[in-house]
Amino acid sequence: MKELFVVTHTQSVHHVEGRVGGWYDTGLTERGRQDAEATAERLATLVGGRQVEIFSSDLLRTAETAAAIAARLAAPVTETAALREISYGVAGGKPQAWLDARYTAAPDDERLDYDCGIEGAETRRDVALRVYPCVEAIVARSCPTQIIVTHGFTLTLVMAAWMKVPIEAAGFLSFPAKSGSITHLREDDFFRNRAVVSLADAAHLRLQAEGGSIVASH
């Protein structure tokens, strides 16, 4: 049986500053660091004592989230640019309102090549062409339990790659997820079905909030 846990990074500085993320590289806030520890604890429960491999986007917010998980599970992290968030081109790091005012509406066709009307921005196809081979290479490894730490938009394409959805059929896919969420994917040994056991679970952050001052990320 192969089990894959896909984690979205926890709260980052650009969230609280109201800035566009993408490849704009900011680290975690204090709340983000606490949420990362809560996420690591939840993963420790889900993984148990099994050997685990951890893979992460190389952007700072994901690397710091992955580091918290790695420390809890005593496992190294492999970082790769292939798991980065979609790039928003010249909008990266600008106020979110700047991007919102310049977006063009998504079309009903040729959605894979839609770039939001922003100079230098990646398209969905651009992201898929780097994410799909990365996920396929990770899953092909012999370790039966793996963790991928990535970003909100990229999560959808990680899942699409896992489920073997052709890139050409991924134009309308979307799996919304809060910061610090855990998606649990599983392939059984007999039928080789690839199941979504849980999607974007953030209950561990709500439980943390009930015991202190932390609330679930948005």
PDB file of N, CA, C and O in Angstrom, residues 18-20 94-102:
ATOM      1  N   GLY A  18      -1.125  41.050   3.123  1.00  0.00           N
ATOM      2  CA  GLY A  18      -2.053  41.224   2.008  1.00  0.00           C
ATOM      3  C   GLY A  18      -1.349  41.335   0.670  1.00  0.00           C
ATOM      4  O   GLY A  18      -1.800  42.057  -0.223  1.00  0.00           O
ATOM      5  N   ARG A  19      -0.255  40.581   0.508  1.00  0.00           N
ATOM      6  CA  ARG A  19       0.517  40.632  -0.726  1.00  0.00           C
ATOM      7  C   ARG A  19       0.332  39.353  -1.534  1.00  0.00           C
ATOM      8  O   ARG A  19       0.021  38.294  -0.997  1.00  0.00           O
ATOM      9  N   VAL A  20       0.544  39.475  -2.829  1.00  0.00           N
ATOM     10  CA  VAL A  20       0.451  38.331  -3.726  1.00  0.00           C
ATOM     11  C   VAL A  20       1.615  37.388  -3.437  1.00  0.00           C
ATOM     12  O   VAL A  20       2.771  37.815  -3.316  1.00  0.00           O
ATOM     13  N   LYS A  94       3.324  42.213  -4.868  1.00  0.00           N
ATOM     14  CA  LYS A  94       2.531  43.442  -4.895  1.00  0.00           C
ATOM     15  C   LYS A  94       1.277  43.271  -4.021  1.00  0.00           C
ATOM     16  O   LYS A  94       0.871  42.151  -3.713  1.00  0.00           O
ATOM     17  N   PRO A  95       0.647  44.367  -3.608  1.00  0.00           N
ATOM     18  CA  PRO A  95      -0.602  44.244  -2.848  1.00  0.00           C
ATOM     19  C   PRO A  95      -1.625  43.414  -3.623  1.00  0.00           C
ATOM     20  O   PRO A  95      -1.726  43.534  -4.844  1.00  0.00           O
ATOM     21  N   GLN A  96      -2.386  42.589  -2.911  1.00  0.00           N
ATOM     22  CA  GLN A  96      -3.374  41.745  -3.564  1.00  0.00           C
ATOM     23  C   GLN A  96      -4.361  42.573  -4.376  1.00  0.00           C
ATOM     24  O   GLN A  96      -4.814  42.151  -5.450  1.00  0.00           O
ATOM     25  N   ALA A  97      -4.681  43.774  -3.900  1.00  0.00           N
ATOM     26  CA  ALA A  97      -5.614  44.639  -4.614  1.00  0.00           C
ATOM     27  C   ALA A  97      -5.079  45.015  -5.995  1.00  0.00           C
ATOM     28  O   ALA A  97      -5.853  45.208  -6.938  1.00  0.00           O
ATOM     29  N   TRP A  98      -3.758  45.143  -6.121  1.00  0.00           N
ATOM     30  CA  TRP A  98      -3.139  45.456  -7.419  1.00  0.00           C
ATOM     31  C   TRP A  98      -3.456  44.359  -8.414  1.00  0.00           C
ATOM     32  O   TRP A  98      -3.832  44.618  -9.559  1.00  0.00           O
ATOM     33  N   LEU A  99      -3.300  43.092  -7.981  1.00  0.00           N
ATOM     34  CA  LEU A  99      -3.586  41.968  -8.865  1.00  0.00           C
ATOM     35  C   LEU A  99      -5.071  41.857  -9.153  1.00  0.00           C
ATOM     36  O   LEU A  99      -5.482  41.658 -10.309  1.00  0.00           O
ATOM     37  N   ASP A 100      -5.895  42.012  -8.132  1.00  0.00           N
ATOM     38  CA  ASP A 100      -7.342  41.883  -8.316  1.00  0.00           C
ATOM     39  C   ASP A 100      -7.862  42.872  -9.361  1.00  0.00           C
ATOM     40  O   ASP A 100      -8.784  42.559 -10.125  1.00  0.00           O
ATOM     41  N   ALA A 101      -7.265  44.066  -9.402  1.00  0.00           N
ATOM     42  CA  ALA A 101      -7.718  45.108 -10.337  1.00  0.00           C
ATOM     43  C   ALA A 101      -7.286  44.817 -11.779  1.00  0.00           C
ATOM     44  O   ALA A 101      -7.812  45.418 -12.710  1.00  0.00           O
ATOM     45  N   ARG A 102      -6.361  43.898 -11.958  1.00  0.00           N
ATOM     46  CA  ARG A 102      -5.808  43.635 -13.291  1.00  0.00           C
ATOM     47  C   ARG A 102      -6.139  42.255 -13.837  1.00  0.00           C
ATOM     48  O   ARG A 102      -5.844  41.963 -14.990  1.00  0.00           O
TER      49      ARG A 102
END
